[in-house]
Amino acid sequence: MKKNDDFEKVVEQLCDLNRNADLYHIPWHKMDLPSTAELQKLVDILREILFPGYFGDSKIRGESLHYIIGAKLYDALSILTTQINRGFCFYCHEPAQQCSDCKERSKRLAQAFIQKLPGIKQQLALDAKAAYDGDPATLHVSEAIFCYPSMTAVTYHRIAHELFVLGVPLIPRIISEIAHSITGIDMHPGARIGDGFFIDHGTGVVIGETSVIGNNVRIYQGVTLGAKSFPVDSKGNPIKGMQRHPIVEDNVVIYANATILGRITIGRGSIIGGNVWVTKDVPAGTTVVI
């Protein structure tokens, strides 16, 4: 009997703690939470579409390509529409009669994202080429696509970023964190990254929300593009939406474990050496070393 009493006491304590709204999530209209499993499935399908033959069915042939891509696009659209709707409901406190508005908006946003896929594919082709050009250990572009954690992370990022730009709530962040857990590369979906981007090795890279990265930029493991400080409001809470991360212009190379903080500019063609700490603007064509 004593054992049961102790058990019930723990149950009651947990229930009391869960009355804190931040620890106990009840969707406003009883909509299910976004599913990380479904979003992983979505990205897997999108990777099959973007890189046919590399992922999923490796026996895909040219004569069946149109049919297979069409079928997978339909599956992706269906999953994405549902997950976007759940993302809206995660934050929603509107009257129930407005649920139909969220459903229609979710459909429109999912369809708008599908229209972005050709552009995403073109960018990823340039990223794969940058990996091949930037790493002498890579014998073929296909090797970078199939093997490199950089390509995995950048693929997830380019998908998440387009959803972020479209104003999709929560879903882009979940996709980015899935990539983070797989690759050890932490890229906020808000970060704007140009063409031909390559992260060599990759582990421990952090790219903050308001970072802007130009074309043909290469960075190495352990690099941080972070915020120098967090402006706070009158209550001491960080102010959201501030432009607080670096701007990295075209053709910059940043070597391992460099830390670049604040809304500063790393000028075009600069080289940032390993293990340096940078908090001020770097003029174009400059080499920064310890």
Tab-separated table of C-alpha atoms in Angstrom:
chain	number	residue	atom	x	y	z
A	1	MET	CA	0.000	0.000	0.000
A	2	LYS	CA	2.874	2.319	0.841
A	3	LYS	CA	4.293	1.773	-2.645
A	4	ASN	CA	1.011	2.796	-4.281
A	5	ASP	CA	0.810	5.915	-2.115
A	6	ASP	CA	4.307	6.953	-3.187
A	7	PHE	CA	3.401	6.323	-6.809
A	8	GLU	CA	0.259	8.478	-6.585
A	9	LYS	CA	2.228	11.213	-4.866
A	10	VAL	CA	4.644	11.364	-7.818
A	11	VAL	CA	1.716	11.447	-10.250
A	12	GLU	CA	0.178	14.384	-8.399
A	13	GLN	CA	3.490	16.242	-8.256
A	14	LEU	CA	3.966	15.819	-12.005
A	15	CYS	CA	0.402	16.975	-12.671
A	16	ASP	CA	0.985	20.071	-10.540
A	17	LEU	CA	4.156	20.869	-12.466
A	18	ASN	CA	2.339	20.349	-15.772
A	19	ARG	CA	-0.146	23.059	-14.869
A	20	ASN	CA	2.594	25.420	-15.975
A	21	ALA	CA	1.474	26.211	-19.535
A	22	ASP	CA	5.048	26.108	-20.846
A	23	LEU	CA	5.473	22.484	-19.753
A	24	TYR	CA	2.088	21.128	-20.746
A	25	HIS	CA	1.029	21.805	-24.295
A	26	ILE	CA	-2.662	21.650	-25.132
A	27	PRO	CA	-3.375	22.716	-28.732
A	28	TRP	CA	-6.058	25.374	-28.847
A	29	HIS	CA	-8.314	23.346	-31.146
A	30	LYS	CA	-7.069	19.869	-30.185
A	31	MET	CA	-4.996	19.606	-33.349
A	32	ASP	CA	-2.106	17.138	-33.177
A	33	LEU	CA	1.399	18.545	-32.817
A	34	PRO	CA	3.655	18.648	-35.889
A	35	SER	CA	5.287	15.251	-36.317
A	36	THR	CA	9.071	15.020	-36.499
A	37	ALA	CA	8.657	11.575	-38.052
A	38	GLU	CA	6.422	12.958	-40.805
A	39	LEU	CA	8.750	15.892	-41.413
A	40	GLN	CA	11.698	13.509	-41.700
A	41	LYS	CA	9.629	11.525	-44.207
A	42	LEU	CA	8.898	14.760	-46.065
A	43	VAL	CA	12.581	15.670	-46.354
A	44	ASP	CA	13.435	12.115	-47.425
A	45	ILE	CA	10.864	12.403	-50.230
A	46	LEU	CA	12.169	15.829	-51.234
A	47	ARG	CA	15.734	14.492	-51.369
A	48	GLU	CA	14.515	11.713	-53.693
A	49	ILE	CA	12.946	14.395	-55.894
A	50	LEU	CA	15.987	16.688	-55.825
A	51	PHE	CA	18.554	13.894	-56.271
A	52	PRO	CA	16.763	11.040	-58.076
A	53	GLY	CA	18.692	7.779	-58.000
A	54	TYR	CA	20.829	8.801	-55.008
A	55	PHE	CA	18.192	8.404	-52.331
A	56	GLY	CA	15.160	6.138	-52.167
A	57	ASP	CA	14.792	3.920	-55.231
A	58	SER	CA	18.258	3.641	-56.766
A	59	LYS	CA	16.810	1.709	-59.719
A	60	ILE	CA	14.994	4.751	-61.073
A	61	ARG	CA	15.348	5.108	-64.853
A	62	GLY	CA	14.875	8.007	-67.254
A	63	GLU	CA	11.700	6.626	-68.772
A	64	SER	CA	9.998	6.473	-65.376
A	65	LEU	CA	11.426	9.715	-63.972
A	66	HIS	CA	8.446	11.922	-64.835
A	67	TYR	CA	5.946	9.549	-63.268
A	68	ILE	CA	7.983	8.950	-60.098
A	69	ILE	CA	8.721	12.630	-59.482
A	70	GLY	CA	5.062	13.481	-60.017
A	71	ALA	CA	3.916	10.837	-57.550
A	72	LYS	CA	6.485	11.901	-54.944
A	73	LEU	CA	5.583	15.566	-55.355
A	74	TYR	CA	1.971	14.685	-54.605
A	75	ASP	CA	3.038	12.822	-51.438
A	76	ALA	CA	5.253	15.717	-50.360
A	77	LEU	CA	2.478	18.243	-50.908
A	78	SER	CA	0.057	16.190	-48.825
A	79	ILE	CA	2.454	15.780	-45.886
A	80	LEU	CA	3.572	19.399	-45.974
A	81	THR	CA	0.027	20.772	-46.053
A	82	THR	CA	-0.892	18.778	-42.952
A	83	GLN	CA	2.268	19.714	-41.062
A	84	ILE	CA	1.967	23.428	-41.886
A	85	ASN	CA	-1.605	23.369	-40.593
A	86	ARG	CA	-0.400	21.749	-37.368
A	87	GLY	CA	2.297	24.401	-37.116
A	88	PHE	CA	-0.314	27.149	-37.301
A	89	CYS	CA	-2.390	25.431	-34.630
A	90	PHE	CA	0.645	25.119	-32.339
A	91	TYR	CA	0.567	28.894	-31.789
A	92	CYS	CA	-3.091	29.567	-32.537
A	93	HIS	CA	-5.487	31.248	-30.100
A	94	GLU	CA	-8.093	32.279	-32.652
A	95	PRO	CA	-11.758	31.239	-32.597
A	96	ALA	CA	-12.488	27.766	-33.952
A	97	GLN	CA	-14.388	29.130	-36.948
A	98	GLN	CA	-11.109	30.475	-38.317
A	99	CYS	CA	-9.613	26.973	-38.598
A	100	SER	CA	-10.804	26.792	-42.193
A	101	ASP	CA	-8.697	29.884	-42.952
A	102	CYS	CA	-5.591	28.140	-41.583
A	103	LYS	CA	-6.332	25.039	-43.657
A	104	GLU	CA	-6.630	27.059	-46.850
A	105	ARG	CA	-3.530	29.062	-46.011
A	106	SER	CA	-1.626	25.830	-45.352
A	107	LYS	CA	-2.576	24.529	-48.799
A	108	ARG	CA	-1.466	27.759	-50.471
A	109	LEU	CA	1.851	27.812	-48.639
A	110	ALA	CA	2.565	24.153	-49.406
A	111	GLN	CA	1.817	24.757	-53.090
A	112	ALA	CA	4.015	27.869	-53.073
A	113	PHE	CA	6.861	25.849	-51.596
A	114	ILE	CA	6.550	23.171	-54.296
A	115	GLN	CA	7.069	25.933	-56.863
A	116	LYS	CA	10.418	26.698	-55.207
A	117	LEU	CA	11.875	23.216	-55.754
A	118	PRO	CA	13.483	23.840	-59.185
A	119	GLY	CA	15.361	26.805	-57.724
A	120	ILE	CA	16.419	24.757	-54.699
A	121	LYS	CA	17.715	22.036	-57.009
A	122	GLN	CA	19.752	24.554	-59.008
A	123	GLN	CA	21.321	25.907	-55.812
A	124	LEU	CA	22.130	22.428	-54.542
A	125	ALA	CA	23.818	21.582	-57.831
A	126	LEU	CA	26.133	24.554	-57.272
A	127	ASP	CA	26.701	23.494	-53.651
A	128	ALA	CA	27.694	20.000	-54.785
A	129	LYS	CA	30.095	21.460	-57.349
A	130	ALA	CA	31.589	23.698	-54.642
A	131	ALA	CA	32.187	20.638	-52.476
A	132	TYR	CA	33.926	18.870	-55.356
A	133	ASP	CA	36.018	21.916	-56.277
A	134	GLY	CA	36.900	22.700	-52.664
A	135	ASP	CA	37.944	19.265	-51.457
A	136	PRO	CA	40.745	17.345	-53.227
A	137	ALA	CA	39.628	14.179	-51.419
A	138	THR	CA	36.376	14.188	-53.426
A	139	LEU	CA	36.739	12.204	-56.643
A	140	HIS	CA	33.368	13.117	-58.148
A	141	VAL	CA	30.474	15.504	-57.552
A	142	SER	CA	28.291	12.457	-56.930
A	143	GLU	CA	30.436	11.539	-53.936
A	144	ALA	CA	29.662	14.868	-52.283
A	145	ILE	CA	25.936	14.455	-52.906
A	146	PHE	CA	25.815	10.911	-51.597
A	147	CYS	CA	28.273	11.038	-48.680
A	148	TYR	CA	28.970	14.504	-47.343
A	149	PRO	CA	27.249	15.749	-44.165
A	150	SER	CA	27.653	19.253	-45.584
A	151	MET	CA	25.346	18.398	-48.476
A	152	THR	CA	22.858	16.825	-46.102
A	153	ALA	CA	22.829	19.892	-43.845
A	154	VAL	CA	22.662	22.356	-46.733
A	155	THR	CA	19.839	20.406	-48.384
A	156	TYR	CA	17.803	20.523	-45.183
A	157	HIS	CA	18.656	24.201	-44.795
A	158	ARG	CA	17.595	25.224	-48.272
A	159	ILE	CA	14.272	23.439	-47.772
A	160	ALA	CA	13.757	24.963	-44.314
A	161	HIS	CA	14.819	28.441	-45.466
A	162	GLU	CA	12.239	28.589	-48.261
A	163	LEU	CA	9.533	27.591	-45.786
A	164	PHE	CA	10.822	30.242	-43.371
A	165	VAL	CA	10.707	32.931	-46.078
A	166	LEU	CA	7.132	31.926	-46.906
A	167	GLY	CA	6.175	32.575	-43.296
A	168	VAL	CA	5.530	28.974	-42.294
A	169	PRO	CA	5.586	28.718	-38.471
A	170	LEU	CA	7.601	26.170	-36.483
A	171	ILE	CA	8.078	23.627	-39.321
A	172	PRO	CA	11.315	25.191	-40.689
A	173	ARG	CA	12.866	25.124	-37.221
A	174	ILE	CA	11.986	21.464	-36.726
A	175	ILE	CA	13.550	20.562	-40.078
A	176	SER	CA	16.723	22.486	-39.182
A	177	GLU	CA	16.986	20.759	-35.820
A	178	ILE	CA	16.584	17.344	-37.475
A	179	ALA	CA	19.574	18.210	-39.671
A	180	HIS	CA	21.458	19.454	-36.607
A	181	SER	CA	20.928	16.147	-34.821
A	182	ILE	CA	22.048	14.158	-37.887
A	183	THR	CA	25.106	16.170	-38.921
A	184	GLY	CA	26.194	18.276	-35.940
A	185	ILE	CA	25.784	21.372	-38.152
A	186	ASP	CA	23.468	23.998	-36.625
A	187	MET	CA	21.986	26.345	-39.233
A	188	HIS	CA	18.992	28.503	-38.380
A	189	PRO	CA	16.428	28.459	-41.212
A	190	GLY	CA	16.425	32.256	-41.274
A	191	ALA	CA	20.068	32.449	-42.377
A	192	ARG	CA	20.445	33.613	-45.982
A	193	ILE	CA	23.056	31.628	-47.892
A	194	GLY	CA	24.183	32.263	-51.461
A	195	ASP	CA	25.151	29.840	-54.219
A	196	GLY	CA	28.124	27.474	-54.140
A	197	PHE	CA	28.249	27.082	-50.354
A	198	PHE	CA	30.498	24.398	-48.868
A	199	ILE	CA	31.130	23.332	-45.277
A	200	ASP	CA	34.192	21.078	-45.114
A	201	HIS	CA	33.975	18.400	-42.390
A	202	GLY	CA	31.192	20.364	-40.743
A	203	THR	CA	30.918	19.182	-37.150
A	204	GLY	CA	30.237	22.004	-34.696
A	205	VAL	CA	29.402	24.702	-37.250
A	206	VAL	CA	26.856	27.258	-35.988
A	207	ILE	CA	25.160	29.772	-38.311
A	208	GLY	CA	22.781	32.178	-36.590
A	209	GLU	CA	19.344	33.335	-37.662
A	210	THR	CA	20.219	36.689	-39.247
A	211	SER	CA	23.490	35.627	-40.862
A	212	VAL	CA	23.938	36.584	-44.511
A	213	ILE	CA	26.408	34.535	-46.563
A	214	GLY	CA	27.350	35.416	-50.125
A	215	ASN	CA	28.276	33.233	-53.080
A	216	ASN	CA	31.177	30.751	-53.164
A	217	VAL	CA	31.857	30.823	-49.434
A	218	ARG	CA	33.721	27.919	-47.821
A	219	ILE	CA	33.859	27.287	-44.088
A	220	TYR	CA	35.397	24.555	-41.969
A	221	GLN	CA	34.444	22.653	-38.833
A	222	GLY	CA	33.741	24.475	-35.608
A	223	VAL	CA	33.062	27.874	-37.206
A	224	THR	CA	30.545	30.093	-35.412
A	225	LEU	CA	28.639	32.942	-37.036
A	226	GLY	CA	26.992	34.188	-33.878
A	227	ALA	CA	25.645	37.190	-31.999
A	228	LYS	CA	27.941	39.366	-29.930
A	229	SER	CA	25.198	40.453	-27.538
A	230	PHE	CA	21.445	40.311	-27.070
A	231	PRO	CA	19.651	43.656	-26.652
A	232	VAL	CA	16.971	43.337	-23.986
A	233	ASP	CA	13.646	45.039	-23.368
A	234	SER	CA	12.507	46.799	-20.184
A	235	LYS	CA	11.809	43.435	-18.565
A	236	GLY	CA	15.251	42.045	-19.365
A	237	ASN	CA	14.040	39.725	-22.142
A	238	PRO	CA	16.007	39.458	-25.420
A	239	ILE	CA	14.480	41.585	-28.198
A	240	LYS	CA	13.448	39.357	-31.087
A	241	GLY	CA	14.215	40.019	-34.744
A	242	MET	CA	17.374	42.104	-34.341
A	243	GLN	CA	20.012	41.914	-37.099
A	244	ARG	CA	22.690	40.465	-34.821
A	245	HIS	CA	24.746	38.001	-36.893
A	246	PRO	CA	27.576	38.512	-39.410
A	247	ILE	CA	27.451	39.320	-43.106
A	248	VAL	CA	29.966	37.225	-45.058
A	249	GLU	CA	30.524	38.485	-48.585
A	250	ASP	CA	31.389	36.460	-51.707
A	251	ASN	CA	34.462	34.219	-52.017
A	252	VAL	CA	35.361	34.195	-48.315
A	253	VAL	CA	37.127	31.235	-46.667
A	254	ILE	CA	36.746	30.732	-42.902
A	255	TYR	CA	39.010	28.123	-41.338
A	256	ALA	CA	38.337	25.767	-38.442
A	257	ASN	CA	37.049	27.033	-35.088
A	258	ALA	CA	36.953	30.689	-36.075
A	259	THR	CA	34.366	32.680	-34.105
A	260	ILE	CA	32.755	35.669	-35.829
A	261	LEU	CA	30.290	37.632	-33.720
A	262	GLY	CA	27.891	40.509	-34.199
A	263	ARG	CA	26.463	42.412	-37.167
A	264	ILE	CA	29.834	42.888	-38.817
A	265	THR	CA	30.915	42.404	-42.418
A	266	ILE	CA	33.612	40.046	-43.626
A	267	GLY	CA	34.635	41.630	-46.915
A	268	ARG	CA	34.715	39.893	-50.268
A	269	GLY	CA	37.642	37.530	-50.853
A	270	SER	CA	38.868	37.603	-47.252
A	271	ILE	CA	40.446	34.668	-45.447
A	272	ILE	CA	39.712	34.122	-41.753
A	273	GLY	CA	42.285	31.867	-40.137
A	274	GLY	CA	41.615	29.073	-37.679
A	275	ASN	CA	40.793	29.767	-34.020
A	276	VAL	CA	40.521	33.547	-34.443
A	277	TRP	CA	37.937	35.718	-32.670
A	278	VAL	CA	36.462	38.443	-34.917
A	279	THR	CA	34.104	41.181	-33.662
A	280	LYS	CA	34.911	44.024	-36.074
A	281	ASP	CA	34.482	44.521	-39.823
A	282	VAL	CA	37.105	42.914	-42.037
A	283	PRO	CA	37.916	44.821	-45.270
A	284	ALA	CA	37.734	43.003	-48.598
A	285	GLY	CA	40.748	40.879	-49.471
A	286	THR	CA	42.085	40.753	-45.904
A	287	THR	CA	43.709	37.744	-44.232
A	288	VAL	CA	43.034	37.510	-40.499
A	289	VAL	CA	45.219	35.196	-38.417
A	290	ILE	CA	46.319	34.951	-34.790
